[in-house]
XYZ file of C-alpha atoms in Angstrom:
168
model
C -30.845 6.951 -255.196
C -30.927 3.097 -254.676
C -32.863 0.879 -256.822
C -35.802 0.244 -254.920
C -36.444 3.571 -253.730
C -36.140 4.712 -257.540
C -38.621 2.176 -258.419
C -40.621 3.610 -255.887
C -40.277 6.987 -257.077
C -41.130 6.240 -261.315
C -43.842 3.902 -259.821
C -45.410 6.810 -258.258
C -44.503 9.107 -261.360
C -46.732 6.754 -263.595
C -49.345 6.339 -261.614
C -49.761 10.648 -260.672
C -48.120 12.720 -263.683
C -51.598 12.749 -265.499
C -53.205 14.050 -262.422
C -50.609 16.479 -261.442
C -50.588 17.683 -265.217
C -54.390 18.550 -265.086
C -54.230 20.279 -261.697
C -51.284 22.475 -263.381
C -53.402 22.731 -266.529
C -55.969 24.520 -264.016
C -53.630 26.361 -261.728
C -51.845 27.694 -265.422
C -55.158 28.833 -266.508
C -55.068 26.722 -269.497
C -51.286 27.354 -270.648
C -49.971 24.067 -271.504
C -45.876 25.043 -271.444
C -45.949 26.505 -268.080
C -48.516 23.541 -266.786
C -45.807 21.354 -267.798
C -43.275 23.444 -266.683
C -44.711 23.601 -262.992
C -45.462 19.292 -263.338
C -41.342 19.053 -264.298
C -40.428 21.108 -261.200
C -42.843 19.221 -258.758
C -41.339 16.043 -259.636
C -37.616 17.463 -259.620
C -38.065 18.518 -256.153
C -40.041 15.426 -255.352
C -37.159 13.104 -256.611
C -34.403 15.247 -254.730
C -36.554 14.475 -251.480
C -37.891 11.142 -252.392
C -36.529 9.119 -249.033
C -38.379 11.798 -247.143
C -41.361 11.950 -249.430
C -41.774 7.852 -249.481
C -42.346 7.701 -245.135
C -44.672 10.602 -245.430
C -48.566 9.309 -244.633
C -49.738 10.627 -248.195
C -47.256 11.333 -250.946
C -50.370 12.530 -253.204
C -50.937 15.272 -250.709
C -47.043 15.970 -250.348
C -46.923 16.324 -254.078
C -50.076 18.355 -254.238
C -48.188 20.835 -251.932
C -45.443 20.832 -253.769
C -47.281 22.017 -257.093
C -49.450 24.392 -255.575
C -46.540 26.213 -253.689
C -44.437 25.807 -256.911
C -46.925 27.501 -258.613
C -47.374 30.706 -256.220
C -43.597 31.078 -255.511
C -43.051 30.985 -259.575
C -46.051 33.962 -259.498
C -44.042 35.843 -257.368
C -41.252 35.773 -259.009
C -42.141 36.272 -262.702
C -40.144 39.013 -264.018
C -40.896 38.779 -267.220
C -44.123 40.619 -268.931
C -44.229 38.293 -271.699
C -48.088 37.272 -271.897
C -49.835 35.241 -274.638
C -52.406 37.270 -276.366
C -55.030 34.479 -277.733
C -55.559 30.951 -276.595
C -54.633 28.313 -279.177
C -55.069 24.749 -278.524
C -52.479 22.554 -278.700
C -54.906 19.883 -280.303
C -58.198 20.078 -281.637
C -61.411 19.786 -278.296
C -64.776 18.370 -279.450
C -67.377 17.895 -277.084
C -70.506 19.862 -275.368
C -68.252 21.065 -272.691
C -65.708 22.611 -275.223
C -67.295 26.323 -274.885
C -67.775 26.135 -271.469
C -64.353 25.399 -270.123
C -62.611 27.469 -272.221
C -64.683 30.279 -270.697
C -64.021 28.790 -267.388
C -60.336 29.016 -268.058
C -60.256 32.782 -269.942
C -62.317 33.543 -266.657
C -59.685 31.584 -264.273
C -56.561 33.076 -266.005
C -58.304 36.756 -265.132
C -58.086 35.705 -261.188
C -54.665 36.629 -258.833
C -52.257 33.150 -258.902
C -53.376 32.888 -254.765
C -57.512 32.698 -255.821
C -56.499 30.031 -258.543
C -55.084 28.405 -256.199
C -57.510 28.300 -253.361
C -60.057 27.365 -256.002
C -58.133 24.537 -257.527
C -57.636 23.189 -254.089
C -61.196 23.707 -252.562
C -63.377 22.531 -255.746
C -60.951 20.807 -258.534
C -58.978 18.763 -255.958
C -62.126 18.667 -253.331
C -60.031 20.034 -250.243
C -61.210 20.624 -247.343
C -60.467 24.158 -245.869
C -58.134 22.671 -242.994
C -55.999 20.603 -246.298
C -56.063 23.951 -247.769
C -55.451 26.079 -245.632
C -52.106 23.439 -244.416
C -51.284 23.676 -248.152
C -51.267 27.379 -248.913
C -49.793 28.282 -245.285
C -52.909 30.518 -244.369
C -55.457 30.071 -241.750
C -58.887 28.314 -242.219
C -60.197 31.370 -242.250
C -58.359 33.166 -244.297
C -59.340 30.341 -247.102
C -62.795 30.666 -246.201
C -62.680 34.668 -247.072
C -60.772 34.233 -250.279
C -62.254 31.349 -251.616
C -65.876 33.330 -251.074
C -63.705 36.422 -252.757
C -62.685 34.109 -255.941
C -65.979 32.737 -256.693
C -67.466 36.160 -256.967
C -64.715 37.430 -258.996
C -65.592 33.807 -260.732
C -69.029 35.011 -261.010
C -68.419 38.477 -262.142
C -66.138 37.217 -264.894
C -68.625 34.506 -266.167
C -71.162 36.558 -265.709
C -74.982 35.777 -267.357
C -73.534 34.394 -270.311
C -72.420 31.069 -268.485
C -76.092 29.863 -268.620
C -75.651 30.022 -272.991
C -72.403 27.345 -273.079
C -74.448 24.740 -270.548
C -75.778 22.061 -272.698
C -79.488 21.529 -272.037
């Protein structure tokens, strides 16, 4: 890669790997290894394709993509039936929002990887359902249906007990 398009590439790195992390955070469901693990892929297969990915009208989006797809194709092909039995924080959270997002992640790491998804792109990321629908290869339609289908589940899973972690 020449110098100038590698500047361009670790500019774009620095200014997006937080952002990327946290959307992986949410897609992950709160694990932090395979969060990273998807962020380290995206940017491998964004570097490979950097000269493409620098005359594309949004990069952010292209990356986006990248994750999100990264993410489902790495569902799909999981073979392993290793999964973590209890949720321990890498670090110490504080805060009045502690109790409620770690429900909201026990409840998002319940949901199928293509729901996560859908909801990470439509409320997390603020999508519309056209970007979303582009992003996941499915119709507008078809995000419509399952993103109406994840926030019951959502619901189900939270249940009545959501209204007890909101700070009043």
């Amino acid at each position: 890669m020449k110098s100038a398009q590698e500047d361009a590439y670790l500019e774009f790195v620095t200014a997006r790997a937080k952002a990327m992390y946290r959307s992986a955070y949410v897609l992950a469901a709160g694990d932090t290894h395979l969060a990273e693990d998807l962020v380290q892929e995206t940017l491998g297969r964004m570097y490979v394709h950097w000269k493409r990915v620098a005359r594309a009208d949004n990069p952010v989006a292209y990356a986006q993509t990248v994750l999100v797809r990264t993410f489902l194709s790495l569902r799909r092909r999981r073979s392993t039936g290793e999964r973590p039995l209890g949720m321990v924080p890498d670090r110490a959270t504080s805060g009045p929002d502690t109790a409620l997002r770690l429900a909201l992640l026990d409840a998002l790491a319940q949901l199928p990887p293509r729901d996560r998804a859908v909801l990470l792109l439509r409320y997390w990321e603020d999508r519309s359902i056209e970007e979303t629908a582009q992003m996941l290869r499915l119709s507008s339609s078809a995000v419509r249906s399952q993103g109406t289908r994840a926030l019951g589940r959502l619901r189900a899973l939270l249940g009545d007990s959501l209204a007890d972690l909101v700070p009043h």
